[in-house]
DNA sequence: TTGTGTGAATCGATTCACAGCC
DNA sequence: GGCTGTGAATCGATTCACACAA
């Protein structure tokens, strides 16, 4: 018996689970109730062997000779990712990007709720944005609400002290949009999203083509 | 003999070069003119052996017993990434995120220039944003300017047809912020940035902690 | 003596290929 | 007969450890 193999899903697999969940959602909307690994892999942009291996880490949820039940597999992946509960999020830094994220609807779609907005600029403090009043992180730490995930959309120069403050108030998951490295204590997870990095990687490949490198291989890192 | 090893820098290395470039910039601003692999690795958040191996793919630019020249190494990495020329960028989809990116200054910092803004919404077409008039992609394709890189910030439902139009007009590098898989011809590079995916990965680790998994290992994937 | 550059060793992730089950 | 689940094989990326250059 498969023994769901709790603890120890490879990081690379965790990184693909959200894509499977999205693909399953789309297939479900089309009315599909069952998919083969071949079909789901195509919808998620991976190879079928990879999909099956990934899913095998969650346990056995497919039926041999048939495929996977769309609803059941969605639920299983959502459970594994921790999306059955709602995670409270604070956005720190309400410049253009912070405001765009605050207004982003898809946020709430799945397990996440923006419960606080933070900034230090007196011109922004007290403003109401998307139904939330902008406060200082110190105020939020002192009087609630509790947050699990911090999203940093400040300039790079402020990001480290924001991270320190978030850690101080107990946040152990940070999504950093500022173009800088954050140093955090052991056990705190940071993920970085950096526009400049992404563009520079594209520029590299663009230049390779210009240099006449044959790299005509398939497609890409989506 | 080192033989710069043109062609065939591992993808993982390419993905770290932008980080080295940023770290070198910071060190340079502090007045440093020379760094050891140990110092630069610390500033970029990698191990020194990894840094040396990565740099070895670009050729030999360090001096044994001394380290690397900050200016020279920056220039070499920038050249390798193709940042010595300016890449023209179009942003497609001027919702909150598209506008935030259009206003983002750091964009121009290094080798990228937003030369066009595209949308299909009549309410947005013709508006001037950040000094550029919003036009249709078709208009841009027909009357210029030429673009190398397309940034998609439309809703997911529109992303595929935008990608098709970009490919049609000769764009072969796409940065996709829409939460969906794009299908593109061989040779076109797509990179995906997805807020939901990042949050879901954080949620996974957050839940693992809640379940009492020991995963107290260091830090993370920045 | 110091710190780079790099083969060799290790580690992890992907793919293959097929046994097992429906 | 068809498709999952998974060991075995492969591939690539990271780390080790040290020869070698300054």
PDB file of N, CA and C in Angstrom, chain A residues 7 9 11 14 18 22 45 79-82 87 96 100 103-104 107 112 172-173 175 179 181-182 184 186-191 193 195 198-201 203-209 213 216-222, chain B residues 7 9 11 14 18 22 45 79-82 87 96 103-104 107 112 172-173 175 179 181-182 184 186-191 193 195 198-201 203-209 213 216-222:
ATOM      1  N   UNK A   7       5.780  14.054   4.050  1.00  0.00           N
ATOM      2  CA  UNK A   7       7.098  14.565   4.295  1.00  0.00           C
ATOM      3  C   UNK A   7       8.081  14.136   3.239  1.00  0.00           C
ATOM      4  N   UNK A   9       8.142  15.646  -0.272  1.00  0.00           N
ATOM      5  CA  UNK A   9       7.853  15.867  -1.674  1.00  0.00           C
ATOM      6  C   UNK A   9       8.980  16.750  -2.202  1.00  0.00           C
ATOM      7  N   UNK A  11      11.172  19.498  -3.870  1.00  0.00           N
ATOM      8  CA  UNK A  11      10.880  20.903  -4.118  1.00  0.00           C
ATOM      9  C   UNK A  11      10.434  21.146  -5.567  1.00  0.00           C
ATOM     10  N   UNK A  14       6.805  20.219  -5.820  1.00  0.00           N
ATOM     11  CA  UNK A  14       5.952  21.233  -5.188  1.00  0.00           C
ATOM     12  C   UNK A  14       5.762  22.412  -6.139  1.00  0.00           C
ATOM     13  N   UNK A  18       1.028  23.680  -8.356  1.00  0.00           N
ATOM     14  CA  UNK A  18       0.071  24.744  -8.699  1.00  0.00           C
ATOM     15  C   UNK A  18      -0.333  24.716 -10.172  1.00  0.00           C
ATOM     16  N   UNK A  22      -4.155  24.331 -11.669  1.00  0.00           N
ATOM     17  CA  UNK A  22      -4.757  25.238 -12.646  1.00  0.00           C
ATOM     18  C   UNK A  22      -5.279  24.464 -13.853  1.00  0.00           C
ATOM     19  N   UNK A  45       1.773  21.477 -19.473  1.00  0.00           N
ATOM     20  CA  UNK A  45       3.055  21.786 -20.089  1.00  0.00           C
ATOM     21  C   UNK A  45       4.220  20.974 -19.570  1.00  0.00           C
ATOM     22  N   UNK A  79      -5.287  20.063  -0.982  1.00  0.00           N
ATOM     23  CA  UNK A  79      -5.020  19.697   0.401  1.00  0.00           C
ATOM     24  C   UNK A  79      -3.516  19.655   0.646  1.00  0.00           C
ATOM     25  N   UNK A  80      -2.804  19.028  -0.276  1.00  0.00           N
ATOM     26  CA  UNK A  80      -1.352  18.890  -0.119  1.00  0.00           C
ATOM     27  C   UNK A  80      -0.665  20.258  -0.057  1.00  0.00           C
ATOM     28  N   UNK A  81      -1.168  21.193  -0.854  1.00  0.00           N
ATOM     29  CA  UNK A  81      -0.562  22.532  -0.897  1.00  0.00           C
ATOM     30  C   UNK A  81      -1.000  23.397   0.288  1.00  0.00           C
ATOM     31  N   UNK A  82      -1.987  22.909   1.033  1.00  0.00           N
ATOM     32  CA  UNK A  82      -2.429  23.703   2.177  1.00  0.00           C
ATOM     33  C   UNK A  82      -3.442  24.761   1.792  1.00  0.00           C
ATOM     34  N   UNK A  87      -5.045  31.636   4.063  1.00  0.00           N
ATOM     35  CA  UNK A  87      -3.834  32.235   4.622  1.00  0.00           C
ATOM     36  C   UNK A  87      -3.945  33.748   4.578  1.00  0.00           C
ATOM     37  N   UNK A  96       3.041  51.594  -7.032  1.00  0.00           N
ATOM     38  CA  UNK A  96       2.245  51.084  -8.146  1.00  0.00           C
ATOM     39  C   UNK A  96       2.032  49.573  -8.069  1.00  0.00           C
ATOM     40  N   UNK A 100      -1.379  47.452  -7.365  1.00  0.00           N
ATOM     41  CA  UNK A 100      -1.859  46.507  -8.375  1.00  0.00           C
ATOM     42  C   UNK A 100      -2.136  45.151  -7.732  1.00  0.00           C
ATOM     43  N   UNK A 103      -5.250  45.135  -5.631  1.00  0.00           N
ATOM     44  CA  UNK A 103      -6.485  45.136  -6.411  1.00  0.00           C
ATOM     45  C   UNK A 103      -6.693  43.825  -7.155  1.00  0.00           C
ATOM     46  N   UNK A 104      -5.648  43.013  -7.195  1.00  0.00           N
ATOM     47  CA  UNK A 104      -5.706  41.779  -7.979  1.00  0.00           C
ATOM     48  C   UNK A 104      -6.729  40.815  -7.398  1.00  0.00           C
ATOM     49  N   UNK A 107      -6.226  36.855  -6.447  1.00  0.00           N
ATOM     50  CA  UNK A 107      -5.589  36.631  -5.154  1.00  0.00           C
ATOM     51  C   UNK A 107      -6.448  35.766  -4.255  1.00  0.00           C
ATOM     52  N   UNK A 112      -6.065  32.524  -0.260  1.00  0.00           N
ATOM     53  CA  UNK A 112      -5.320  33.669   0.250  1.00  0.00           C
ATOM     54  C   UNK A 112      -6.241  34.860   0.434  1.00  0.00           C
ATOM     55  N   UNK A 172       6.691  33.831   8.622  1.00  0.00           N
ATOM     56  CA  UNK A 172       7.791  32.968   8.209  1.00  0.00           C
ATOM     57  C   UNK A 172       7.740  32.604   6.727  1.00  0.00           C
ATOM     58  N   UNK A 173       6.878  33.290   5.990  1.00  0.00           N
ATOM     59  CA  UNK A 173       6.823  33.107   4.540  1.00  0.00           C
ATOM     60  C   UNK A 173       6.777  34.483   3.888  1.00  0.00           C
ATOM     61  N   UNK A 175       7.181  36.779   0.224  1.00  0.00           N
ATOM     62  CA  UNK A 175       7.296  36.870  -1.228  1.00  0.00           C
ATOM     63  C   UNK A 175       7.890  38.242  -1.520  1.00  0.00           C
ATOM     64  N   UNK A 179      14.203  44.032  -5.793  1.00  0.00           N
ATOM     65  CA  UNK A 179      15.372  43.420  -6.414  1.00  0.00           C
ATOM     66  C   UNK A 179      16.580  43.413  -5.497  1.00  0.00           C
ATOM     67  N   UNK A 181      18.663  40.761  -2.240  1.00  0.00           N
ATOM     68  CA  UNK A 181      18.708  39.551  -1.449  1.00  0.00           C
ATOM     69  C   UNK A 181      18.262  39.876  -0.035  1.00  0.00           C
ATOM     70  N   UNK A 182      17.406  39.048   0.541  1.00  0.00           N
ATOM     71  CA  UNK A 182      17.008  39.264   1.928  1.00  0.00           C
ATOM     72  C   UNK A 182      17.736  38.269   2.809  1.00  0.00           C
ATOM     73  N   UNK A 184      17.426  36.343   6.227  1.00  0.00           N
ATOM     74  CA  UNK A 184      16.411  35.993   7.222  1.00  0.00           C
ATOM     75  C   UNK A 184      16.885  34.805   8.044  1.00  0.00           C
ATOM     76  N   UNK A 186      17.033  31.160   9.889  1.00  0.00           N
ATOM     77  CA  UNK A 186      16.719  29.794   9.489  1.00  0.00           C
ATOM     78  C   UNK A 186      15.229  29.504   9.693  1.00  0.00           C
ATOM     79  N   UNK A 187      14.650  28.814   8.744  1.00  0.00           N
ATOM     80  CA  UNK A 187      13.255  28.423   8.904  1.00  0.00           C
ATOM     81  C   UNK A 187      12.273  29.396   8.273  1.00  0.00           C
ATOM     82  N   UNK A 188      12.747  30.580   7.904  1.00  0.00           N
ATOM     83  CA  UNK A 188      11.879  31.527   7.199  1.00  0.00           C
ATOM     84  C   UNK A 188      12.041  31.319   5.699  1.00  0.00           C
ATOM     85  N   UNK A 189      10.934  31.183   5.017  1.00  0.00           N
ATOM     86  CA  UNK A 189      10.981  30.959   3.576  1.00  0.00           C
ATOM     87  C   UNK A 189      10.822  32.261   2.810  1.00  0.00           C
ATOM     88  N   UNK A 190      11.740  32.486   1.878  1.00  0.00           N
ATOM     89  CA  UNK A 190      11.637  33.657   1.014  1.00  0.00           C
ATOM     90  C   UNK A 190      11.575  33.189  -0.425  1.00  0.00           C
ATOM     91  N   UNK A 191      10.646  33.707  -1.177  1.00  0.00           N
ATOM     92  CA  UNK A 191      10.645  33.498  -2.621  1.00  0.00           C
ATOM     93  C   UNK A 191      10.764  34.861  -3.264  1.00  0.00           C
ATOM     94  N   UNK A 193      10.598  37.322  -6.680  1.00  0.00           N
ATOM     95  CA  UNK A 193      10.095  37.530  -8.031  1.00  0.00           C
ATOM     96  C   UNK A 193      10.764  38.792  -8.533  1.00  0.00           C
ATOM     97  N   UNK A 195      11.510  41.114 -11.899  1.00  0.00           N
ATOM     98  CA  UNK A 195      11.299  41.461 -13.293  1.00  0.00           C
ATOM     99  C   UNK A 195      12.607  41.584 -14.057  1.00  0.00           C
ATOM    100  N   UNK A 198      14.180  38.255 -14.915  1.00  0.00           N
ATOM    101  CA  UNK A 198      13.473  37.547 -15.986  1.00  0.00           C
ATOM    102  C   UNK A 198      13.807  38.137 -17.350  1.00  0.00           C
ATOM    103  N   UNK A 199      13.817  39.467 -17.416  1.00  0.00           N
ATOM    104  CA  UNK A 199      14.129  40.112 -18.693  1.00  0.00           C
ATOM    105  C   UNK A 199      15.563  39.820 -19.113  1.00  0.00           C
ATOM    106  N   UNK A 200      16.467  39.807 -18.148  1.00  0.00           N
ATOM    107  CA  UNK A 200      17.868  39.571 -18.480  1.00  0.00           C
ATOM    108  C   UNK A 200      18.074  38.145 -18.997  1.00  0.00           C
ATOM    109  N   UNK A 201      17.331  37.215 -18.453  1.00  0.00           N
ATOM    110  CA  UNK A 201      17.429  35.846 -18.955  1.00  0.00           C
ATOM    111  C   UNK A 201      16.907  35.771 -20.384  1.00  0.00           C
ATOM    112  N   UNK A 203      16.941  38.250 -22.453  1.00  0.00           N
ATOM    113  CA  UNK A 203      17.923  38.951 -23.286  1.00  0.00           C
ATOM    114  C   UNK A 203      19.078  38.030 -23.654  1.00  0.00           C
ATOM    115  N   UNK A 204      19.488  37.206 -22.707  1.00  0.00           N
ATOM    116  CA  UNK A 204      20.564  36.259 -22.997  1.00  0.00           C
ATOM    117  C   UNK A 204      20.217  35.385 -24.197  1.00  0.00           C
ATOM    118  N   UNK A 205      19.020  34.813 -24.168  1.00  0.00           N
ATOM    119  CA  UNK A 205      18.626  33.915 -25.263  1.00  0.00           C
ATOM    120  C   UNK A 205      18.422  34.683 -26.559  1.00  0.00           C
ATOM    121  N   UNK A 206      17.901  35.896 -26.421  1.00  0.00           N
ATOM    122  CA  UNK A 206      17.711  36.738 -27.595  1.00  0.00           C
ATOM    123  C   UNK A 206      19.070  37.006 -28.257  1.00  0.00           C
ATOM    124  N   UNK A 207      20.056  37.316 -27.442  1.00  0.00           N
ATOM    125  CA  UNK A 207      21.393  37.566 -27.972  1.00  0.00           C
ATOM    126  C   UNK A 207      21.999  36.296 -28.584  1.00  0.00           C
ATOM    127  N   UNK A 208      21.788  35.167 -27.938  1.00  0.00           N
ATOM    128  CA  UNK A 208      22.325  33.906 -28.475  1.00  0.00           C
ATOM    129  C   UNK A 208      21.826  33.694 -29.896  1.00  0.00           C
ATOM    130  N   UNK A 209      20.536  33.998 -30.086  1.00  0.00           N
ATOM    131  CA  UNK A 209      19.980  33.862 -31.429  1.00  0.00           C
ATOM    132  C   UNK A 209      20.670  34.820 -32.387  1.00  0.00           C
ATOM    133  N   UNK A 213      23.594  31.251 -32.781  1.00  0.00           N
ATOM    134  CA  UNK A 213      23.684  29.958 -32.118  1.00  0.00           C
ATOM    135  C   UNK A 213      22.460  29.140 -32.504  1.00  0.00           C
ATOM    136  N   UNK A 216      17.879  26.139 -31.589  1.00  0.00           N
ATOM    137  CA  UNK A 216      16.489  26.080 -32.039  1.00  0.00           C
ATOM    138  C   UNK A 216      15.667  25.057 -31.287  1.00  0.00           C
ATOM    139  N   UNK A 217      16.160  24.666 -30.173  1.00  0.00           N
ATOM    140  CA  UNK A 217      15.426  23.648 -29.399  1.00  0.00           C
ATOM    141  C   UNK A 217      14.059  24.178 -28.979  1.00  0.00           C
ATOM    142  N   UNK A 218      13.223  23.258 -28.647  1.00  0.00           N
ATOM    143  CA  UNK A 218      11.810  23.533 -28.428  1.00  0.00           C
ATOM    144  C   UNK A 218      11.477  24.885 -27.811  1.00  0.00           C
ATOM    145  N   UNK A 219      10.972  24.891 -26.602  1.00  0.00           N
ATOM    146  CA  UNK A 219      10.428  26.122 -26.155  1.00  0.00           C
ATOM    147  C   UNK A 219      11.052  26.586 -24.855  1.00  0.00           C
ATOM    148  N   UNK A 220      10.518  26.177 -23.732  1.00  0.00           N
ATOM    149  CA  UNK A 220      10.877  26.977 -22.602  1.00  0.00           C
ATOM    150  C   UNK A 220      10.462  26.670 -21.192  1.00  0.00           C
ATOM    151  N   UNK A 221      11.010  27.504 -20.368  1.00  0.00           N
ATOM    152  CA  UNK A 221      10.831  27.426 -18.931  1.00  0.00           C
ATOM    153  C   UNK A 221       9.572  28.132 -18.484  1.00  0.00           C
ATOM    154  N   UNK A 222       8.419  27.592 -18.672  1.00  0.00           N
ATOM    155  CA  UNK A 222       7.222  28.294 -18.194  1.00  0.00           C
ATOM    156  C   UNK A 222       6.902  27.850 -16.779  1.00  0.00           C
TER     157      UNK A 222
ATOM    158  N   UNK B   7      28.795  29.248 -26.137  1.00  0.00           N
ATOM    159  CA  UNK B   7      27.750  28.304 -26.428  1.00  0.00           C
ATOM    160  C   UNK B   7      27.692  27.190 -25.407  1.00  0.00           C
ATOM    161  N   UNK B   9      26.345  27.730 -21.898  1.00  0.00           N
ATOM    162  CA  UNK B   9      26.285  28.049 -20.479  1.00  0.00           C
ATOM    163  C   UNK B   9      25.032  27.381 -19.949  1.00  0.00           C
ATOM    164  N   UNK B  11      21.646  26.496 -18.246  1.00  0.00           N
ATOM    165  CA  UNK B  11      20.497  27.339 -17.952  1.00  0.00           C
ATOM    166  C   UNK B  11      20.489  27.806 -16.491  1.00  0.00           C
ATOM    167  N   UNK B  14      22.847  30.714 -16.209  1.00  0.00           N
ATOM    168  CA  UNK B  14      22.265  31.921 -16.807  1.00  0.00           C
ATOM    169  C   UNK B  14      21.294  32.563 -15.819  1.00  0.00           C
ATOM    170  N   UNK B  18      22.143  37.328 -13.492  1.00  0.00           N
ATOM    171  CA  UNK B  18      21.572  38.626 -13.109  1.00  0.00           C
ATOM    172  C   UNK B  18      21.800  38.940 -11.637  1.00  0.00           C
ATOM    173  N   UNK B  22      23.759  42.219 -10.073  1.00  0.00           N
ATOM    174  CA  UNK B  22      23.201  43.119  -9.070  1.00  0.00           C
ATOM    175  C   UNK B  22      24.158  43.242  -7.888  1.00  0.00           C
ATOM    176  N   UNK B  45      24.041  35.442  -2.459  1.00  0.00           N
ATOM    177  CA  UNK B  45      23.251  34.379  -1.861  1.00  0.00           C
ATOM    178  C   UNK B  45      23.509  32.991  -2.432  1.00  0.00           C
ATOM    179  N   UNK B  79      27.895  41.754 -20.872  1.00  0.00           N
ATOM    180  CA  UNK B  79      28.107  41.399 -22.274  1.00  0.00           C
ATOM    181  C   UNK B  79      27.523  40.012 -22.544  1.00  0.00           C
ATOM    182  N   UNK B  80      27.792  39.103 -21.632  1.00  0.00           N
ATOM    183  CA  UNK B  80      27.316  37.725 -21.818  1.00  0.00           C
ATOM    184  C   UNK B  80      25.785  37.675 -21.842  1.00  0.00           C
ATOM    185  N   UNK B  81      25.163  38.508 -21.011  1.00  0.00           N
ATOM    186  CA  UNK B  81      23.701  38.510 -20.948  1.00  0.00           C
ATOM    187  C   UNK B  81      23.075  39.301 -22.091  1.00  0.00           C
ATOM    188  N   UNK B  82      23.906  40.009 -22.847  1.00  0.00           N
ATOM    189  CA  UNK B  82      23.342  40.778 -23.959  1.00  0.00           C
ATOM    190  C   UNK B  82      22.812  42.123 -23.517  1.00  0.00           C
ATOM    191  N   UNK B  87      17.178  46.529 -25.541  1.00  0.00           N
ATOM    192  CA  UNK B  87      16.124  45.692 -26.104  1.00  0.00           C
ATOM    193  C   UNK B  87      14.788  46.418 -26.019  1.00  0.00           C
ATOM    194  N   UNK B  96      -4.119  47.126 -13.983  1.00  0.00           N
ATOM    195  CA  UNK B  96      -3.309  47.602 -12.869  1.00  0.00           C
ATOM    196  C   UNK B  96      -1.852  47.173 -12.989  1.00  0.00           C
ATOM    197  N   UNK B 103       5.161  52.033 -15.409  1.00  0.00           N
ATOM    198  CA  UNK B 103       5.686  53.135 -14.607  1.00  0.00           C
ATOM    199  C   UNK B 103       6.980  52.759 -13.893  1.00  0.00           C
ATOM    200  N   UNK B 104       7.296  51.468 -13.914  1.00  0.00           N
ATOM    201  CA  UNK B 104       8.459  50.973 -13.174  1.00  0.00           C
ATOM    202  C   UNK B 104       9.748  51.527 -13.754  1.00  0.00           C
ATOM    203  N   UNK B 107      13.121  49.432 -14.879  1.00  0.00           N
ATOM    204  CA  UNK B 107      13.030  48.812 -16.185  1.00  0.00           C
ATOM    205  C   UNK B 107      14.166  49.267 -17.088  1.00  0.00           C
ATOM    206  N   UNK B 112      16.889  47.688 -21.166  1.00  0.00           N
ATOM    207  CA  UNK B 112      15.524  47.508 -21.652  1.00  0.00           C
ATOM    208  C   UNK B 112      14.831  48.849 -21.787  1.00  0.00           C
ATOM    209  N   UNK B 172      10.204  36.925 -30.253  1.00  0.00           N
ATOM    210  CA  UNK B 172      10.558  35.559 -29.890  1.00  0.00           C
ATOM    211  C   UNK B 172      10.934  35.407 -28.419  1.00  0.00           C
ATOM    212  N   UNK B 173      10.686  36.450 -27.642  1.00  0.00           N
ATOM    213  CA  UNK B 173      10.899  36.375 -26.201  1.00  0.00           C
ATOM    214  C   UNK B 173       9.693  36.974 -25.507  1.00  0.00           C
ATOM    215  N   UNK B 175       7.509  37.454 -21.784  1.00  0.00           N
ATOM    216  CA  UNK B 175       7.401  37.339 -20.340  1.00  0.00           C
ATOM    217  C   UNK B 175       5.917  37.357 -20.010  1.00  0.00           C
ATOM    218  N   UNK B 179      -1.900  33.892 -15.690  1.00  0.00           N
ATOM    219  CA  UNK B 179      -1.818  32.556 -15.105  1.00  0.00           C
ATOM    220  C   UNK B 179      -2.319  31.488 -16.065  1.00  0.00           C
ATOM    221  N   UNK B 181      -0.839  28.590 -19.431  1.00  0.00           N
ATOM    222  CA  UNK B 181       0.226  28.067 -20.262  1.00  0.00           C
ATOM    223  C   UNK B 181       0.090  28.656 -21.649  1.00  0.00           C
ATOM    224  N   UNK B 182       1.194  29.104 -22.239  1.00  0.00           N
ATOM    225  CA  UNK B 182       1.134  29.608 -23.605  1.00  0.00           C
ATOM    226  C   UNK B 182       1.719  28.566 -24.539  1.00  0.00           C
ATOM    227  N   UNK B 184       3.530  28.143 -28.012  1.00  0.00           N
ATOM    228  CA  UNK B 184       4.251  28.971 -28.989  1.00  0.00           C
ATOM    229  C   UNK B 184       5.111  28.062 -29.865  1.00  0.00           C
ATOM    230  N   UNK B 186       8.345  26.468 -31.822  1.00  0.00           N
ATOM    231  CA  UNK B 186       9.720  26.169 -31.444  1.00  0.00           C
ATOM    232  C   UNK B 186      10.599  27.404 -31.630  1.00  0.00           C
ATOM    233  N   UNK B 187      11.494  27.608 -30.690  1.00  0.00           N
ATOM    234  CA  UNK B 187      12.415  28.725 -30.827  1.00  0.00           C
ATOM    235  C   UNK B 187      11.945  29.995 -30.139  1.00  0.00           C
ATOM    236  N   UNK B 188      10.689  30.050 -29.756  1.00  0.00           N
ATOM    237  CA  UNK B 188      10.196  31.214 -29.016  1.00  0.00           C
ATOM    238  C   UNK B 188      10.340  30.924 -27.520  1.00  0.00           C
ATOM    239  N   UNK B 189      10.931  31.860 -26.816  1.00  0.00           N
ATOM    240  CA  UNK B 189      11.137  31.673 -25.388  1.00  0.00           C
ATOM    241  C   UNK B 189      10.042  32.338 -24.580  1.00  0.00           C
ATOM    242  N   UNK B 190       9.481  31.576 -23.654  1.00  0.00           N
ATOM    243  CA  UNK B 190       8.474  32.127 -22.760  1.00  0.00           C
ATOM    244  C   UNK B 190       8.948  31.939 -21.337  1.00  0.00           C
ATOM    245  N   UNK B 191       8.880  32.977 -20.557  1.00  0.00           N
ATOM    246  CA  UNK B 191       9.096  32.847 -19.127  1.00  0.00           C
ATOM    247  C   UNK B 191       7.816  33.289 -18.442  1.00  0.00           C
ATOM    248  N   UNK B 193       5.716  34.364 -14.936  1.00  0.00           N
ATOM    249  CA  UNK B 193       5.761  34.870 -13.569  1.00  0.00           C
ATOM    250  C   UNK B 193       4.348  34.775 -13.042  1.00  0.00           C
ATOM    251  N   UNK B 195       1.979  34.982  -9.618  1.00  0.00           N
ATOM    252  CA  UNK B 195       1.781  35.276  -8.204  1.00  0.00           C
ATOM    253  C   UNK B 195       1.141  34.104  -7.470  1.00  0.00           C
ATOM    254  N   UNK B 198       3.516  31.258  -6.754  1.00  0.00           N
ATOM    255  CA  UNK B 198       4.474  31.571  -5.687  1.00  0.00           C
ATOM    256  C   UNK B 198       3.827  31.471  -4.310  1.00  0.00           C
ATOM    257  N   UNK B 199       2.627  32.018  -4.202  1.00  0.00           N
ATOM    258  CA  UNK B 199       1.932  31.964  -2.911  1.00  0.00           C
ATOM    259  C   UNK B 199       1.608  30.532  -2.529  1.00  0.00           C
ATOM    260  N   UNK B 200       1.219  29.731  -3.510  1.00  0.00           N
ATOM    261  CA  UNK B 200       0.859  28.347  -3.207  1.00  0.00           C
ATOM    262  C   UNK B 200       2.070  27.548  -2.738  1.00  0.00           C
ATOM    263  N   UNK B 201       3.222  27.859  -3.300  1.00  0.00           N
ATOM    264  CA  UNK B 201       4.434  27.177  -2.848  1.00  0.00           C
ATOM    265  C   UNK B 201       4.740  27.577  -1.405  1.00  0.00           C
ATOM    266  N   UNK B 203       2.522  28.525   0.740  1.00  0.00           N
ATOM    267  CA  UNK B 203       1.483  27.907   1.569  1.00  0.00           C
ATOM    268  C   UNK B 203       1.846  26.459   1.893  1.00  0.00           C
ATOM    269  N   UNK B 204       2.421  25.778   0.915  1.00  0.00           N
ATOM    270  CA  UNK B 204       2.830  24.394   1.156  1.00  0.00           C
ATOM    271  C   UNK B 204       3.784  24.305   2.344  1.00  0.00           C
ATOM    272  N   UNK B 205       4.799  25.158   2.304  1.00  0.00           N
ATOM    273  CA  UNK B 205       5.794  25.104   3.377  1.00  0.00           C
ATOM    274  C   UNK B 205       5.206  25.565   4.701  1.00  0.00           C
ATOM    275  N   UNK B 206       4.330  26.564   4.610  1.00  0.00           N
ATOM    276  CA  UNK B 206       3.659  27.051   5.818  1.00  0.00           C
ATOM    277  C   UNK B 206       2.870  25.902   6.461  1.00  0.00           C
ATOM    278  N   UNK B 207       2.166  25.163   5.625  1.00  0.00           N
ATOM    279  CA  UNK B 207       1.383  24.032   6.146  1.00  0.00           C
ATOM    280  C   UNK B 207       2.288  22.935   6.710  1.00  0.00           C
ATOM    281  N   UNK B 208       3.407  22.680   6.041  1.00  0.00           N
ATOM    282  CA  UNK B 208       4.328  21.656   6.526  1.00  0.00           C
ATOM    283  C   UNK B 208       4.762  21.975   7.949  1.00  0.00           C
ATOM    284  N   UNK B 209       5.028  23.260   8.167  1.00  0.00           N
ATOM    285  CA  UNK B 209       5.397  23.685   9.516  1.00  0.00           C
ATOM    286  C   UNK B 209       4.256  23.423  10.484  1.00  0.00           C
ATOM    287  N   UNK B 213       6.318  19.302  10.733  1.00  0.00           N
ATOM    288  CA  UNK B 213       7.441  18.702  10.037  1.00  0.00           C
ATOM    289  C   UNK B 213       8.695  19.449  10.423  1.00  0.00           C
ATOM    290  N   UNK B 216      13.333  22.391   9.470  1.00  0.00           N
ATOM    291  CA  UNK B 216      13.942  23.622   9.952  1.00  0.00           C
ATOM    292  C   UNK B 216      15.206  23.989   9.207  1.00  0.00           C
ATOM    293  N   UNK B 217      15.366  23.432   8.042  1.00  0.00           N
ATOM    294  CA  UNK B 217      16.592  23.704   7.273  1.00  0.00           C
ATOM    295  C   UNK B 217      16.666  25.190   6.913  1.00  0.00           C
ATOM    296  N   UNK B 218      17.846  25.563   6.557  1.00  0.00           N
ATOM    297  CA  UNK B 218      18.178  26.969   6.394  1.00  0.00           C
ATOM    298  C   UNK B 218      17.094  27.862   5.816  1.00  0.00           C
ATOM    299  N   UNK B 219      17.310  28.366   4.636  1.00  0.00           N
ATOM    300  CA  UNK B 219      16.417  29.399   4.211  1.00  0.00           C
ATOM    301  C   UNK B 219      15.711  29.060   2.911  1.00  0.00           C
ATOM    302  N   UNK B 220      16.282  29.446   1.803  1.00  0.00           N
ATOM    303  CA  UNK B 220      15.403  29.349   0.665  1.00  0.00           C
ATOM    304  C   UNK B 220      15.795  29.769  -0.724  1.00  0.00           C
ATOM    305  N   UNK B 221      14.837  29.513  -1.559  1.00  0.00           N
ATOM    306  CA  UNK B 221      14.956  29.716  -2.999  1.00  0.00           C
ATOM    307  C   UNK B 221      14.778  31.164  -3.402  1.00  0.00           C
ATOM    308  N   UNK B 222      15.738  32.019  -3.189  1.00  0.00           N
ATOM    309  CA  UNK B 222      15.550  33.397  -3.625  1.00  0.00           C
ATOM    310  C   UNK B 222      16.020  33.563  -5.061  1.00  0.00           C
TER     311      UNK B 222
END
